[in-house]
PDB file of C-alpha atoms in Angstrom:
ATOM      1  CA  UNK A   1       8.595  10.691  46.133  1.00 47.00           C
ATOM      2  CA  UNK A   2       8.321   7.172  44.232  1.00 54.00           C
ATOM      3  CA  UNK A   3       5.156   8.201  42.794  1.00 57.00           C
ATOM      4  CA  UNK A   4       6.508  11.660  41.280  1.00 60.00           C
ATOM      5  CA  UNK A   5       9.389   9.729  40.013  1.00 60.00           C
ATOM      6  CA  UNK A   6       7.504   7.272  38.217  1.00 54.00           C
ATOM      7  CA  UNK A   7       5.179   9.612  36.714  1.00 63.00           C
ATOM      8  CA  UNK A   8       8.610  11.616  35.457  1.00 63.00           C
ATOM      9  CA  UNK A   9      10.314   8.693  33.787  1.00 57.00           C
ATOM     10  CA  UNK A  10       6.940   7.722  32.514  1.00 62.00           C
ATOM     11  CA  UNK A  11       6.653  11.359  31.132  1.00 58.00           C
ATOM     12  CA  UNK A  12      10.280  11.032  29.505  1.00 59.00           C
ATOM     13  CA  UNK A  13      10.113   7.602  28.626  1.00 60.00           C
ATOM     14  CA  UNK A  14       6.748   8.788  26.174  1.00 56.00           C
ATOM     15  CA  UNK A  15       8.194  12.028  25.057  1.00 57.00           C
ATOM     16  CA  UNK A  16      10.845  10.125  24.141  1.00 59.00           C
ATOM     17  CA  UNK A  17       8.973   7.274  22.384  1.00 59.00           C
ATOM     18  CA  UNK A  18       6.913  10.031  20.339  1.00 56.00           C
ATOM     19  CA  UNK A  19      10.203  12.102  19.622  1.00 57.00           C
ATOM     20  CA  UNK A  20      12.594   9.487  17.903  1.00 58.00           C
ATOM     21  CA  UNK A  21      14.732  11.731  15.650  1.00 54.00           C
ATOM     22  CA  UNK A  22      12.394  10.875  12.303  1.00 53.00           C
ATOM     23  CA  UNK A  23      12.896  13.475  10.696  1.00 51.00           C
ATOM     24  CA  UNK A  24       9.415  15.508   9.277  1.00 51.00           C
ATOM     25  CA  UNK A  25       9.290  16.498   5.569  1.00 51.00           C
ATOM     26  CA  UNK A  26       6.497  19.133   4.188  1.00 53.00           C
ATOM     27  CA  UNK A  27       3.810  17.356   1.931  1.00 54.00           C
ATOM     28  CA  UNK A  28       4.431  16.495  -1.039  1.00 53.00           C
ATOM     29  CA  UNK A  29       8.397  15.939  -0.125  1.00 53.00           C
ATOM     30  CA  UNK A  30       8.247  12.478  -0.225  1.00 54.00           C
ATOM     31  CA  UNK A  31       6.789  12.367  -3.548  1.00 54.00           C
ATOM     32  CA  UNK A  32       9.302  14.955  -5.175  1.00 60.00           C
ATOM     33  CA  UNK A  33      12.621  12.988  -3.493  1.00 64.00           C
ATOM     34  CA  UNK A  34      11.399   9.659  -5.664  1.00 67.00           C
ATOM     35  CA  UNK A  35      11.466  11.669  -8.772  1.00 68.00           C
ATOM     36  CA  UNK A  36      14.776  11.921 -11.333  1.00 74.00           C
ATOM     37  CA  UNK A  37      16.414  15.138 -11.659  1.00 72.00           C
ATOM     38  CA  UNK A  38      15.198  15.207 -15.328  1.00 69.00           C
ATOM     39  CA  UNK A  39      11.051  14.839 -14.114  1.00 67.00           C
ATOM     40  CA  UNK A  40      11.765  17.450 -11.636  1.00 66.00           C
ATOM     41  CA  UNK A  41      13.066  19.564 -14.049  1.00 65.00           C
ATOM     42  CA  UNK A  42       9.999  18.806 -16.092  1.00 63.00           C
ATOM     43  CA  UNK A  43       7.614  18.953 -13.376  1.00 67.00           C
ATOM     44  CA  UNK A  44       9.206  23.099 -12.527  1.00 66.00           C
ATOM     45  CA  UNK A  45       8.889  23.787 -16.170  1.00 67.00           C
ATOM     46  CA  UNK A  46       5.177  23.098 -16.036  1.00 72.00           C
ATOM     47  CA  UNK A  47       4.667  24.760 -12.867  1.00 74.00           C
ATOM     48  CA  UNK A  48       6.077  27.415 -14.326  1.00 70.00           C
ATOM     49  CA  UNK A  49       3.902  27.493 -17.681  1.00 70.00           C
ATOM     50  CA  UNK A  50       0.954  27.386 -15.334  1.00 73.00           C
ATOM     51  CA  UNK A  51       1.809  30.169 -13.541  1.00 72.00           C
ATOM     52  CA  UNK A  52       2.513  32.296 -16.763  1.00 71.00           C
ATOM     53  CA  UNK A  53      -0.661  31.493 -18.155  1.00 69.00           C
ATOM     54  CA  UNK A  54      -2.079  32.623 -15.186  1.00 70.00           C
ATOM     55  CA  UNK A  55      -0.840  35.974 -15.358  1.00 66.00           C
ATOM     56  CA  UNK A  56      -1.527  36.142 -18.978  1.00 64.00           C
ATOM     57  CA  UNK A  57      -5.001  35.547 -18.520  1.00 68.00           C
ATOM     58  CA  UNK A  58      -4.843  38.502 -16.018  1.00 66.00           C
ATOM     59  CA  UNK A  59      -2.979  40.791 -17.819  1.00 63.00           C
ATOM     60  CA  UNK A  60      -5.207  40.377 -20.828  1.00 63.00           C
ATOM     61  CA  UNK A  61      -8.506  40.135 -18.418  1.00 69.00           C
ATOM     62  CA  UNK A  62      -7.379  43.735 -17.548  1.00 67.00           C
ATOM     63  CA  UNK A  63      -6.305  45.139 -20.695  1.00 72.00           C
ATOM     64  CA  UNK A  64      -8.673  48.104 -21.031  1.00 73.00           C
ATOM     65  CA  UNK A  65     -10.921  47.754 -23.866  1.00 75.00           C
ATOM     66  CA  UNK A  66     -11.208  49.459 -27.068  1.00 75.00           C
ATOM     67  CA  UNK A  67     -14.033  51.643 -26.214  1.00 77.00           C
ATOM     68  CA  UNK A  68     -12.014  52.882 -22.965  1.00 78.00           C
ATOM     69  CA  UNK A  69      -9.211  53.697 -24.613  1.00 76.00           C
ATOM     70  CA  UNK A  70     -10.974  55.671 -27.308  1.00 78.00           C
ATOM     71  CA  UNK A  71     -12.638  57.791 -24.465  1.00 77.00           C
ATOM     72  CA  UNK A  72      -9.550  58.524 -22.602  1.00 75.00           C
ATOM     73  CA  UNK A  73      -8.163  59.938 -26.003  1.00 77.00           C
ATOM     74  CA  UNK A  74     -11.278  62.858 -26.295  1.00 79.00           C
ATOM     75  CA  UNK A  75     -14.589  62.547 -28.274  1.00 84.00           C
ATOM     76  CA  UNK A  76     -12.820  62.777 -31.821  1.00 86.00           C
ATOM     77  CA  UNK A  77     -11.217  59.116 -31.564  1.00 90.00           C
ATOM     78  CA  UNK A  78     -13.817  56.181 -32.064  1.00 90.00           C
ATOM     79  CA  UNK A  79     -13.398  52.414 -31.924  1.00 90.00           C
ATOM     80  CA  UNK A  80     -13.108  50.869 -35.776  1.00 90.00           C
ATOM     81  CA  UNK A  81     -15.843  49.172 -37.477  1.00 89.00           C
ATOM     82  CA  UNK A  82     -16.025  45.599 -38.083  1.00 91.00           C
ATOM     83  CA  UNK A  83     -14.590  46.025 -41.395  1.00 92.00           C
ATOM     84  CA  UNK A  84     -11.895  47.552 -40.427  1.00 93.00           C
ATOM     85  CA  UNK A  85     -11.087  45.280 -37.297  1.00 92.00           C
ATOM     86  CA  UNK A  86     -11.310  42.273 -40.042  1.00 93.00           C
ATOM     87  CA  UNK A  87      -8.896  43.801 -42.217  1.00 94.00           C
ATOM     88  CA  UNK A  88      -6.115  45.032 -39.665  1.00 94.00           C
ATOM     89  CA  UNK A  89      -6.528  40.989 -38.330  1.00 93.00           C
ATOM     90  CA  UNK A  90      -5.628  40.629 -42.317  1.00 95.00           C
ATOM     91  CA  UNK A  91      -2.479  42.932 -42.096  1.00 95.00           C
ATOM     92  CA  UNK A  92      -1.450  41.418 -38.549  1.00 94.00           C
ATOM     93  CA  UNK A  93      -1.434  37.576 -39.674  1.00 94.00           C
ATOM     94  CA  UNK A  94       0.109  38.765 -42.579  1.00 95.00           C
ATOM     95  CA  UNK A  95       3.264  39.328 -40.415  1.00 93.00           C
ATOM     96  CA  UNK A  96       3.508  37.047 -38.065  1.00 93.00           C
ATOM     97  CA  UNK A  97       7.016  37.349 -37.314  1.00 95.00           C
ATOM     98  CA  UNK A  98       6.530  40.459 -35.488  1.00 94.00           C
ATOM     99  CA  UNK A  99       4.588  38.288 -32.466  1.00 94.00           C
ATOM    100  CA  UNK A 100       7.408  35.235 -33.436  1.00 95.00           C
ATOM    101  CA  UNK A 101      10.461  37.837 -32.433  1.00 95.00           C
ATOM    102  CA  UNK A 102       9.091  38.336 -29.239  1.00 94.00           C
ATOM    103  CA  UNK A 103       8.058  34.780 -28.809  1.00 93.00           C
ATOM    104  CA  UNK A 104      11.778  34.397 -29.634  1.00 94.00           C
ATOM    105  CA  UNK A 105      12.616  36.634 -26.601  1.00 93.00           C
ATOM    106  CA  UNK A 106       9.578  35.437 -24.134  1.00 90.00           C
ATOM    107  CA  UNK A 107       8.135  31.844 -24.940  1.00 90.00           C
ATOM    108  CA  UNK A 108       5.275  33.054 -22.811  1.00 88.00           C
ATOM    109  CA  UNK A 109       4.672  36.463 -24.015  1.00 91.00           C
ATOM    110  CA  UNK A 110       0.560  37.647 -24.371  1.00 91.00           C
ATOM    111  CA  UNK A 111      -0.849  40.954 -24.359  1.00 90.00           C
ATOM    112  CA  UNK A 112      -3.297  43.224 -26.042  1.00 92.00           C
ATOM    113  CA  UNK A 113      -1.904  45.871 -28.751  1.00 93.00           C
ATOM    114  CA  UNK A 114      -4.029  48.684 -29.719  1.00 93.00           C
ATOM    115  CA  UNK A 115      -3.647  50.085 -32.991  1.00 95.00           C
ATOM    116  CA  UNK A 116      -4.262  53.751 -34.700  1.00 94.00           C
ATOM    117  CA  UNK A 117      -6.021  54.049 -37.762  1.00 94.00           C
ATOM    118  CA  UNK A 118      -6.725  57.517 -39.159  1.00 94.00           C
ATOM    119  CA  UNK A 119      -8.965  57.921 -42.260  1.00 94.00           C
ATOM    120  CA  UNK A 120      -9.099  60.667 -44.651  1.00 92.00           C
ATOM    121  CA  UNK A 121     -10.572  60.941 -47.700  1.00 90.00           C
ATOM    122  CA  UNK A 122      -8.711  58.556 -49.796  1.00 91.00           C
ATOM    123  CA  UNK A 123      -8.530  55.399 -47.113  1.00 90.00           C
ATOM    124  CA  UNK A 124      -6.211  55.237 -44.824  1.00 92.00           C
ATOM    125  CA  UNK A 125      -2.889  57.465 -44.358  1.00 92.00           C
ATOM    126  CA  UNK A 126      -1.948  57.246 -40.638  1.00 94.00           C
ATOM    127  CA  UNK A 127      -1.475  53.616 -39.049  1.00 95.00           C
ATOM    128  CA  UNK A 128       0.110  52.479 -36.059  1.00 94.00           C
ATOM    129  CA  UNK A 129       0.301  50.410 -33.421  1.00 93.00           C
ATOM    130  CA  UNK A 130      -0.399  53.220 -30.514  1.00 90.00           C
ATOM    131  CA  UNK A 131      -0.140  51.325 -26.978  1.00 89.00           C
ATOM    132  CA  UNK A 132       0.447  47.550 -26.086  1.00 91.00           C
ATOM    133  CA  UNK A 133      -0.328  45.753 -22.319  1.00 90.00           C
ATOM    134  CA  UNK A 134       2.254  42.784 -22.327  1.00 91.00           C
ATOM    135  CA  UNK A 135       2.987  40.289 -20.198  1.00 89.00           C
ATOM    136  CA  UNK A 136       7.157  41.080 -20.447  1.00 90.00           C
ATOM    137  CA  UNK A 137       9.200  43.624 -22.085  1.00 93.00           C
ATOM    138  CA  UNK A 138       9.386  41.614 -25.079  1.00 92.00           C
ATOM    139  CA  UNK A 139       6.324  43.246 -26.095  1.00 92.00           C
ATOM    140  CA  UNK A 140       7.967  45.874 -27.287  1.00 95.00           C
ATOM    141  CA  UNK A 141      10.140  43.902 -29.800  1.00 95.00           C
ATOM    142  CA  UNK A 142       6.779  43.297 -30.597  1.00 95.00           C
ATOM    143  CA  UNK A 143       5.588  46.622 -31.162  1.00 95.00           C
ATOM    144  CA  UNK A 144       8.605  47.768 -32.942  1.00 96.00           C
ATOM    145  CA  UNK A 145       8.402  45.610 -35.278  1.00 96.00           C
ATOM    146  CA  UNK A 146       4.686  46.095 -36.178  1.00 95.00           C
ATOM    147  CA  UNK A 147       5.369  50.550 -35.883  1.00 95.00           C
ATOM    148  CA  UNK A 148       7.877  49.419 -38.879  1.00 96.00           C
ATOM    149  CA  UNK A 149       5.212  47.679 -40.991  1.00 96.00           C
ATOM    150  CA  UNK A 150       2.146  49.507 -40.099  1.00 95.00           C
ATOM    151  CA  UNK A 151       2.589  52.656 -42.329  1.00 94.00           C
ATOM    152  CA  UNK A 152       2.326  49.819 -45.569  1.00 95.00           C
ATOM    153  CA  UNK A 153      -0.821  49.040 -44.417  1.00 94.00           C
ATOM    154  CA  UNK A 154      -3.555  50.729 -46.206  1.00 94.00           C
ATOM    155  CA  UNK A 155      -6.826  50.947 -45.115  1.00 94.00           C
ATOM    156  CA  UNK A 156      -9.442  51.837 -48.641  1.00 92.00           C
ATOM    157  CA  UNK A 157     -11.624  54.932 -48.712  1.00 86.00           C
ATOM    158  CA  UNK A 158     -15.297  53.602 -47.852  1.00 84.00           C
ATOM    159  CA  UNK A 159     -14.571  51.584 -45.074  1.00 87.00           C
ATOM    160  CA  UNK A 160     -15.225  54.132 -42.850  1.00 88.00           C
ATOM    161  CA  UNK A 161     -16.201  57.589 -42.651  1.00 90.00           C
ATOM    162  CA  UNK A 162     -12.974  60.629 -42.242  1.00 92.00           C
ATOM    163  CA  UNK A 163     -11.769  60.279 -38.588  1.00 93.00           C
ATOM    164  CA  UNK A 164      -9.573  58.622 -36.056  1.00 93.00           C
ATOM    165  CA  UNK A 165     -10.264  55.065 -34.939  1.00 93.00           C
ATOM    166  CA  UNK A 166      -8.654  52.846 -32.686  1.00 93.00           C
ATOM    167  CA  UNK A 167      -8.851  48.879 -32.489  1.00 93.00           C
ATOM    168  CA  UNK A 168      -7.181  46.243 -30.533  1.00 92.00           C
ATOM    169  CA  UNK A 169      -5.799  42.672 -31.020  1.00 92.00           C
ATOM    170  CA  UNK A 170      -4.995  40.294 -28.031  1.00 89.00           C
ATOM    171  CA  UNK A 171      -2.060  38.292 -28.933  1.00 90.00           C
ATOM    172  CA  UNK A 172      -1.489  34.746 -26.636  1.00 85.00           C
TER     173      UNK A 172
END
């Protein structure tokens, strides 16, 4: 019986010993409780931009490109030239408080807006921003407020031939 007891209190006596109490904190804990509220604070805020950039590299990584979306709209809509992709960047830096109010709304707001030009004979008389992929609902603060300027916009006869065209501008 001795023997059995020993080995017991020797079992308790190191379960004991390796079980004081301390207390176990996740990694990283003891580095975060040294830290003033204020650098916490600032340490979550660029967590937090991270991780928005993150998904606004996704969301624009699967934006669907300018050629797919003239495709899903039927053979008579084509993707702009290069002239006229210059010259809508033109008209869009032109206003950039459209991008600014939803900035305003979401600091990290990105996305891809496609626009639709139609050409006649005389330039341009249909132009409009048709679909946006955004990161937030801001973006459509965003696209209201580029549907309101849009019609101004006037693409010149010449710069490409009578038909419907479609281009896209990432915004981040």
């Amino acid at each position: 019986m001795r023997i059995s007891r020993l080995t017991t209190l020797s079992l308790v006596a190191l379960l004991a010993t390796a079980c004081r109490g301390d207390k176990v904190q996740p990694d990283g804990a003891a580095a975060d409780s040294s830290l003033t509220e204020e650098q916490k604070a600032v340490k979550g805020a660029e967590e937090y931009r991270q991780k928005q950039a993150a998904f606004a590299d996704s969301v624009l990584g699967h934006a669907r490109s300018a050629t797919e979306v003239a495709e899903s709209y039927g053979k008579g809509v084509q993707v702009g030239t290069v002239q006229m992709r210059d010259s809508l960047l033109k008209f869009v830096q032109a206003t950039p408080q459209c991008f600014k109010n939803g900035r305003d709304v979401d600091p990290y707001l990105a996305g891809t807006a496609t626009f639709y030009i139609h050409m006649s004979v005389v330039g341009s008389d249909v132009v409009r921003l048709q679909k946006g992929e955004w990161t937030s609902q801001a973006g459509m603060i965003v696209e209201k407020c580029f549907n309101d300027v849009a019609p101004k916009w006037k693409f010149p006869m010449g710069m490409a031939k009578q038909g419907q065209y479609v281009l896209q501008v990432q915004f981040k």
